[in-house]
């Protein structure tokens, strides 16, 4: 009982002194919760696909990234075996423009899909056809890179909406 009361007192002290005051004592030096407090993203890639493109050298890439972690992350770069020229495109009502990253909120999802934000693949080595498989190598601001296999789907394909 006495130990528990001391621990609670130490936590209270840490919470108060954590903001600004310098030179405060760390008290009894009990276990710290720093790892938990910092949090980390935890990413899963769902339903990646490339619609079979109408043109020979340009295609779009779509996928969903779910973050079940406790910290946000950002998709910052994508490479593919089809081309090294992959850019992140944000779609507005009338146009699309290149952006340097897409946010992946903690406990949320990043959805790249038809008519919305997407990956732009240009200068393709060959024209992807339905049934082919490509790869995306995804790089993030915080998480380790992920490589996913990406099926080439018919032009009219729609991915499942759930996980
Ligand atoms: Cu685009």
PDB file of C-alpha atoms and ligand atoms in Angstrom:
ATOM      1  CA  UNK A   1       0.000   0.000   0.000  1.00  0.00           C
ATOM      2  CA  UNK A   2       2.685   2.456   0.937  1.00  0.00           C
ATOM      3  CA  UNK A   3       4.682   1.650  -2.216  1.00  0.00           C
ATOM      4  CA  UNK A   4       1.683   2.294  -4.386  1.00  0.00           C
ATOM      5  CA  UNK A   5       1.022   5.653  -2.789  1.00  0.00           C
ATOM      6  CA  UNK A   6       4.634   6.672  -3.381  1.00  0.00           C
ATOM      7  CA  UNK A   7       4.463   5.685  -7.038  1.00  0.00           C
ATOM      8  CA  UNK A   8       1.327   7.738  -7.543  1.00  0.00           C
ATOM      9  CA  UNK A   9       2.975  10.712  -5.912  1.00  0.00           C
ATOM     10  CA  UNK A  10       5.999  10.359  -8.185  1.00  0.00           C
ATOM     11  CA  UNK A  11       3.768  10.242 -11.286  1.00  0.00           C
ATOM     12  CA  UNK A  12       1.959  13.355 -10.160  1.00  0.00           C
ATOM     13  CA  UNK A  13       5.245  15.124  -9.701  1.00  0.00           C
ATOM     14  CA  UNK A  14       6.468  14.069 -13.142  1.00  0.00           C
ATOM     15  CA  UNK A  15       3.280  15.346 -14.748  1.00  0.00           C
ATOM     16  CA  UNK A  16       3.638  18.721 -13.088  1.00  0.00           C
ATOM     17  CA  UNK A  17       7.357  19.158 -13.648  1.00  0.00           C
ATOM     18  CA  UNK A  18       7.255  17.801 -17.192  1.00  0.00           C
ATOM     19  CA  UNK A  19       6.183  21.172 -18.536  1.00  0.00           C
ATOM     20  CA  UNK A  20       8.955  23.703 -18.514  1.00  0.00           C
ATOM     21  CA  UNK A  21      10.525  23.659 -15.067  1.00  0.00           C
ATOM     22  CA  UNK A  22      14.153  22.662 -15.308  1.00  0.00           C
ATOM     23  CA  UNK A  23      16.365  20.995 -12.756  1.00  0.00           C
ATOM     24  CA  UNK A  24      13.565  19.039 -11.105  1.00  0.00           C
ATOM     25  CA  UNK A  25      14.499  15.819  -9.372  1.00  0.00           C
ATOM     26  CA  UNK A  26      13.324  12.535 -10.871  1.00  0.00           C
ATOM     27  CA  UNK A  27      12.328  11.262  -7.452  1.00  0.00           C
ATOM     28  CA  UNK A  28      12.599   7.568  -6.739  1.00  0.00           C
ATOM     29  CA  UNK A  29      13.625   6.592 -10.280  1.00  0.00           C
ATOM     30  CA  UNK A  30      10.875   4.064 -10.817  1.00  0.00           C
ATOM     31  CA  UNK A  31       9.925   2.534 -14.181  1.00  0.00           C
ATOM     32  CA  UNK A  32       9.262   5.064 -16.904  1.00  0.00           C
ATOM     33  CA  UNK A  33       6.497   5.058 -19.477  1.00  0.00           C
ATOM     34  CA  UNK A  34       8.358   7.007 -22.143  1.00  0.00           C
ATOM     35  CA  UNK A  35       7.900   4.385 -24.854  1.00  0.00           C
ATOM     36  CA  UNK A  36       4.173   4.385 -24.404  1.00  0.00           C
ATOM     37  CA  UNK A  37       3.915   8.129 -24.223  1.00  0.00           C
ATOM     38  CA  UNK A  38       5.830   8.608 -27.498  1.00  0.00           C
ATOM     39  CA  UNK A  39       3.641   6.161 -29.408  1.00  0.00           C
ATOM     40  CA  UNK A  40       4.361   4.674 -32.774  1.00  0.00           C
ATOM     41  CA  UNK A  41       2.533   4.130 -36.050  1.00  0.00           C
ATOM     42  CA  UNK A  42       1.513   0.614 -37.058  1.00  0.00           C
ATOM     43  CA  UNK A  43       0.688   0.345 -40.747  1.00  0.00           C
ATOM     44  CA  UNK A  44      -1.182  -2.203 -42.853  1.00  0.00           C
ATOM     45  CA  UNK A  45      -1.626  -1.910 -46.623  1.00  0.00           C
ATOM     46  CA  UNK A  46      -5.034  -2.974 -47.961  1.00  0.00           C
ATOM     47  CA  UNK A  47      -6.323  -3.551 -51.492  1.00  0.00           C
ATOM     48  CA  UNK A  48      -3.487  -2.158 -53.602  1.00  0.00           C
ATOM     49  CA  UNK A  49      -4.258  -2.222 -57.325  1.00  0.00           C
ATOM     50  CA  UNK A  50      -3.519  -0.655 -60.682  1.00  0.00           C
ATOM     51  CA  UNK A  51      -6.403  -0.306 -63.139  1.00  0.00           C
ATOM     52  CA  UNK A  52      -5.240  -1.568 -66.541  1.00  0.00           C
ATOM     53  CA  UNK A  53      -4.285   1.743 -68.166  1.00  0.00           C
ATOM     54  CA  UNK A  54      -5.727   3.076 -71.384  1.00  0.00           C
ATOM     55  CA  UNK A  55      -2.373   4.540 -72.374  1.00  0.00           C
ATOM     56  CA  UNK A  56       0.844   2.647 -72.879  1.00  0.00           C
ATOM     57  CA  UNK A  57       3.124   4.597 -70.574  1.00  0.00           C
ATOM     58  CA  UNK A  58       1.020   6.079 -67.796  1.00  0.00           C
ATOM     59  CA  UNK A  59      -1.042   4.469 -65.023  1.00  0.00           C
ATOM     60  CA  UNK A  60      -2.589   5.224 -61.640  1.00  0.00           C
ATOM     61  CA  UNK A  61      -2.032   3.274 -58.440  1.00  0.00           C
ATOM     62  CA  UNK A  62      -4.531   2.941 -55.605  1.00  0.00           C
ATOM     63  CA  UNK A  63      -4.390   1.518 -52.101  1.00  0.00           C
ATOM     64  CA  UNK A  64      -5.492   2.003 -48.527  1.00  0.00           C
ATOM     65  CA  UNK A  65      -3.090   2.274 -45.604  1.00  0.00           C
ATOM     66  CA  UNK A  66      -4.512   1.679 -42.170  1.00  0.00           C
ATOM     67  CA  UNK A  67      -2.707   2.963 -39.082  1.00  0.00           C
ATOM     68  CA  UNK A  68      -3.683   1.072 -35.926  1.00  0.00           C
ATOM     69  CA  UNK A  69      -0.816   2.644 -33.997  1.00  0.00           C
ATOM     70  CA  UNK A  70      -0.733   5.523 -31.550  1.00  0.00           C
ATOM     71  CA  UNK A  71       1.253   8.001 -33.641  1.00  0.00           C
ATOM     72  CA  UNK A  72       0.693   9.471 -37.108  1.00  0.00           C
ATOM     73  CA  UNK A  73       2.911   8.709 -40.078  1.00  0.00           C
ATOM     74  CA  UNK A  74       3.281   9.958 -43.648  1.00  0.00           C
ATOM     75  CA  UNK A  75       3.683   8.209 -46.970  1.00  0.00           C
ATOM     76  CA  UNK A  76       6.654  10.055 -48.454  1.00  0.00           C
ATOM     77  CA  UNK A  77       7.885   8.040 -51.435  1.00  0.00           C
ATOM     78  CA  UNK A  78       6.887   5.168 -53.695  1.00  0.00           C
ATOM     79  CA  UNK A  79       8.937   3.117 -56.111  1.00  0.00           C
ATOM     80  CA  UNK A  80       7.737   0.393 -58.472  1.00  0.00           C
ATOM     81  CA  UNK A  81       9.153  -2.299 -60.708  1.00  0.00           C
ATOM     82  CA  UNK A  82       7.118  -0.734 -63.515  1.00  0.00           C
ATOM     83  CA  UNK A  83       8.880   2.606 -63.237  1.00  0.00           C
ATOM     84  CA  UNK A  84      10.949   4.719 -60.879  1.00  0.00           C
ATOM     85  CA  UNK A  85       8.829   7.715 -61.849  1.00  0.00           C
ATOM     86  CA  UNK A  86       6.081   7.406 -59.237  1.00  0.00           C
ATOM     87  CA  UNK A  87       4.631  10.603 -57.774  1.00  0.00           C
ATOM     88  CA  UNK A  88       1.990  11.348 -55.159  1.00  0.00           C
ATOM     89  CA  UNK A  89      -0.951  13.231 -56.639  1.00  0.00           C
ATOM     90  CA  UNK A  90      -3.634  15.111 -54.796  1.00  0.00           C
ATOM     91  CA  UNK A  91      -6.886  15.527 -56.686  1.00  0.00           C
ATOM     92  CA  UNK A  92      -8.872  18.732 -56.332  1.00  0.00           C
ATOM     93  CA  UNK A  93     -12.251  19.359 -57.954  1.00  0.00           C
ATOM     94  CA  UNK A  94     -10.755  20.356 -61.281  1.00  0.00           C
ATOM     95  CA  UNK A  95      -7.158  19.249 -61.372  1.00  0.00           C
ATOM     96  CA  UNK A  96      -4.426  17.196 -59.743  1.00  0.00           C
ATOM     97  CA  UNK A  97      -1.121  18.298 -58.342  1.00  0.00           C
ATOM     98  CA  UNK A  98       1.964  16.621 -57.009  1.00  0.00           C
ATOM     99  CA  UNK A  99       2.477  16.628 -53.237  1.00  0.00           C
ATOM    100  CA  UNK A 100       5.490  15.568 -51.187  1.00  0.00           C
ATOM    101  CA  UNK A 101       3.591  13.294 -48.792  1.00  0.00           C
ATOM    102  CA  UNK A 102       0.210  11.951 -47.733  1.00  0.00           C
ATOM    103  CA  UNK A 103      -0.707  11.970 -44.019  1.00  0.00           C
ATOM    104  CA  UNK A 104      -1.699   8.720 -42.289  1.00  0.00           C
ATOM    105  CA  UNK A 105      -3.399   9.725 -39.016  1.00  0.00           C
ATOM    106  CA  UNK A 106      -3.015   7.644 -35.855  1.00  0.00           C
ATOM    107  CA  UNK A 107      -5.993   5.319 -35.629  1.00  0.00           C
ATOM    108  CA  UNK A 108      -7.048   6.347 -39.140  1.00  0.00           C
ATOM    109  CA  UNK A 109      -6.562   5.492 -42.790  1.00  0.00           C
ATOM    110  CA  UNK A 110      -5.101   6.959 -45.932  1.00  0.00           C
ATOM    111  CA  UNK A 111      -7.255   6.041 -48.911  1.00  0.00           C
ATOM    112  CA  UNK A 112      -6.011   6.485 -52.453  1.00  0.00           C
ATOM    113  CA  UNK A 113      -8.800   5.733 -54.887  1.00  0.00           C
ATOM    114  CA  UNK A 114     -10.489   6.414 -58.161  1.00  0.00           C
ATOM    115  CA  UNK A 115     -11.397  10.077 -58.544  1.00  0.00           C
ATOM    116  CA  UNK A 116      -9.323  11.001 -55.495  1.00  0.00           C
ATOM    117  CA  UNK A 117      -5.732  11.115 -54.375  1.00  0.00           C
ATOM    118  CA  UNK A 118      -3.564   8.587 -56.193  1.00  0.00           C
ATOM    119  CA  UNK A 119      -0.126   7.418 -57.196  1.00  0.00           C
ATOM    120  CA  UNK A 120       0.909   8.489 -60.673  1.00  0.00           C
ATOM    121  CA  UNK A 121       3.127   6.077 -62.586  1.00  0.00           C
ATOM    122  CA  UNK A 122       4.804   7.512 -65.661  1.00  0.00           C
ATOM    123  CA  UNK A 123       7.344   6.268 -68.171  1.00  0.00           C
ATOM    124  CA  UNK A 124       6.304   2.633 -67.707  1.00  0.00           C
ATOM    125  CA  UNK A 125       8.732  -0.067 -68.802  1.00  0.00           C
ATOM    126  CA  UNK A 126       5.821  -1.884 -70.387  1.00  0.00           C
ATOM    127  CA  UNK A 127       2.064  -1.580 -70.503  1.00  0.00           C
ATOM    128  CA  UNK A 128       0.482  -3.394 -67.534  1.00  0.00           C
ATOM    129  CA  UNK A 129      -2.323  -5.780 -68.475  1.00  0.00           C
ATOM    130  CA  UNK A 130      -5.102  -7.274 -66.402  1.00  0.00           C
ATOM    131  CA  UNK A 131      -3.746 -10.257 -64.498  1.00  0.00           C
ATOM    132  CA  UNK A 132      -0.202  -8.884 -64.241  1.00  0.00           C
ATOM    133  CA  UNK A 133       1.346  -8.246 -60.852  1.00  0.00           C
ATOM    134  CA  UNK A 134       3.548  -5.257 -60.076  1.00  0.00           C
ATOM    135  CA  UNK A 135       5.224  -4.180 -56.858  1.00  0.00           C
ATOM    136  CA  UNK A 136       5.114  -0.968 -54.876  1.00  0.00           C
ATOM    137  CA  UNK A 137       7.833  -0.145 -52.402  1.00  0.00           C
ATOM    138  CA  UNK A 138       6.352   2.336 -49.957  1.00  0.00           C
ATOM    139  CA  UNK A 139       8.511   4.584 -47.813  1.00  0.00           C
ATOM    140  CA  UNK A 140       7.273   6.408 -44.744  1.00  0.00           C
ATOM    141  CA  UNK A 141       8.426   9.264 -42.538  1.00  0.00           C
ATOM    142  CA  UNK A 142       8.600   7.000 -39.482  1.00  0.00           C
ATOM    143  CA  UNK A 143       7.785   3.356 -40.244  1.00  0.00           C
ATOM    144  CA  UNK A 144      10.066   0.915 -42.027  1.00  0.00           C
ATOM    145  CA  UNK A 145       9.468   0.593 -45.798  1.00  0.00           C
ATOM    146  CA  UNK A 146       6.822  -1.864 -46.993  1.00  0.00           C
ATOM    147  CA  UNK A 147       6.846  -3.749 -50.283  1.00  0.00           C
ATOM    148  CA  UNK A 148       3.468  -4.906 -51.567  1.00  0.00           C
ATOM    149  CA  UNK A 149       2.363  -6.928 -54.574  1.00  0.00           C
ATOM    150  CA  UNK A 150      -0.061  -4.989 -56.708  1.00  0.00           C
ATOM    151  CA  UNK A 151      -2.470  -6.760 -59.052  1.00  0.00           C
ATOM    152  CA  UNK A 152      -3.408  -5.123 -62.340  1.00  0.00           C
ATOM    153  CA  UNK A 153      -7.202  -5.110 -62.454  1.00  0.00           C
ATOM    154  CA  UNK A 154      -9.736  -4.425 -65.226  1.00  0.00           C
ATOM    155  CA  UNK A 155     -10.329  -0.755 -65.937  1.00  0.00           C
ATOM    156  CA  UNK A 156     -13.762  -0.919 -64.283  1.00  0.00           C
ATOM    157  CA  UNK A 157     -12.581  -2.694 -61.106  1.00  0.00           C
ATOM    158  CA  UNK A 158     -13.705  -1.425 -57.705  1.00  0.00           C
ATOM    159  CA  UNK A 159     -11.955  -2.639 -54.555  1.00  0.00           C
ATOM    160  CA  UNK A 160     -13.894  -4.018 -51.573  1.00  0.00           C
ATOM    161  CA  UNK A 161     -14.758  -1.183 -49.209  1.00  0.00           C
ATOM    162  CA  UNK A 162     -14.006  -2.906 -45.878  1.00  0.00           C
ATOM    163  CA  UNK A 163     -10.808  -4.526 -44.612  1.00  0.00           C
TER     164      UNK A 163
HETATM  165 CU1  LIG B   1      -2.206  12.149 -61.272  1.00  0.00          CU
END
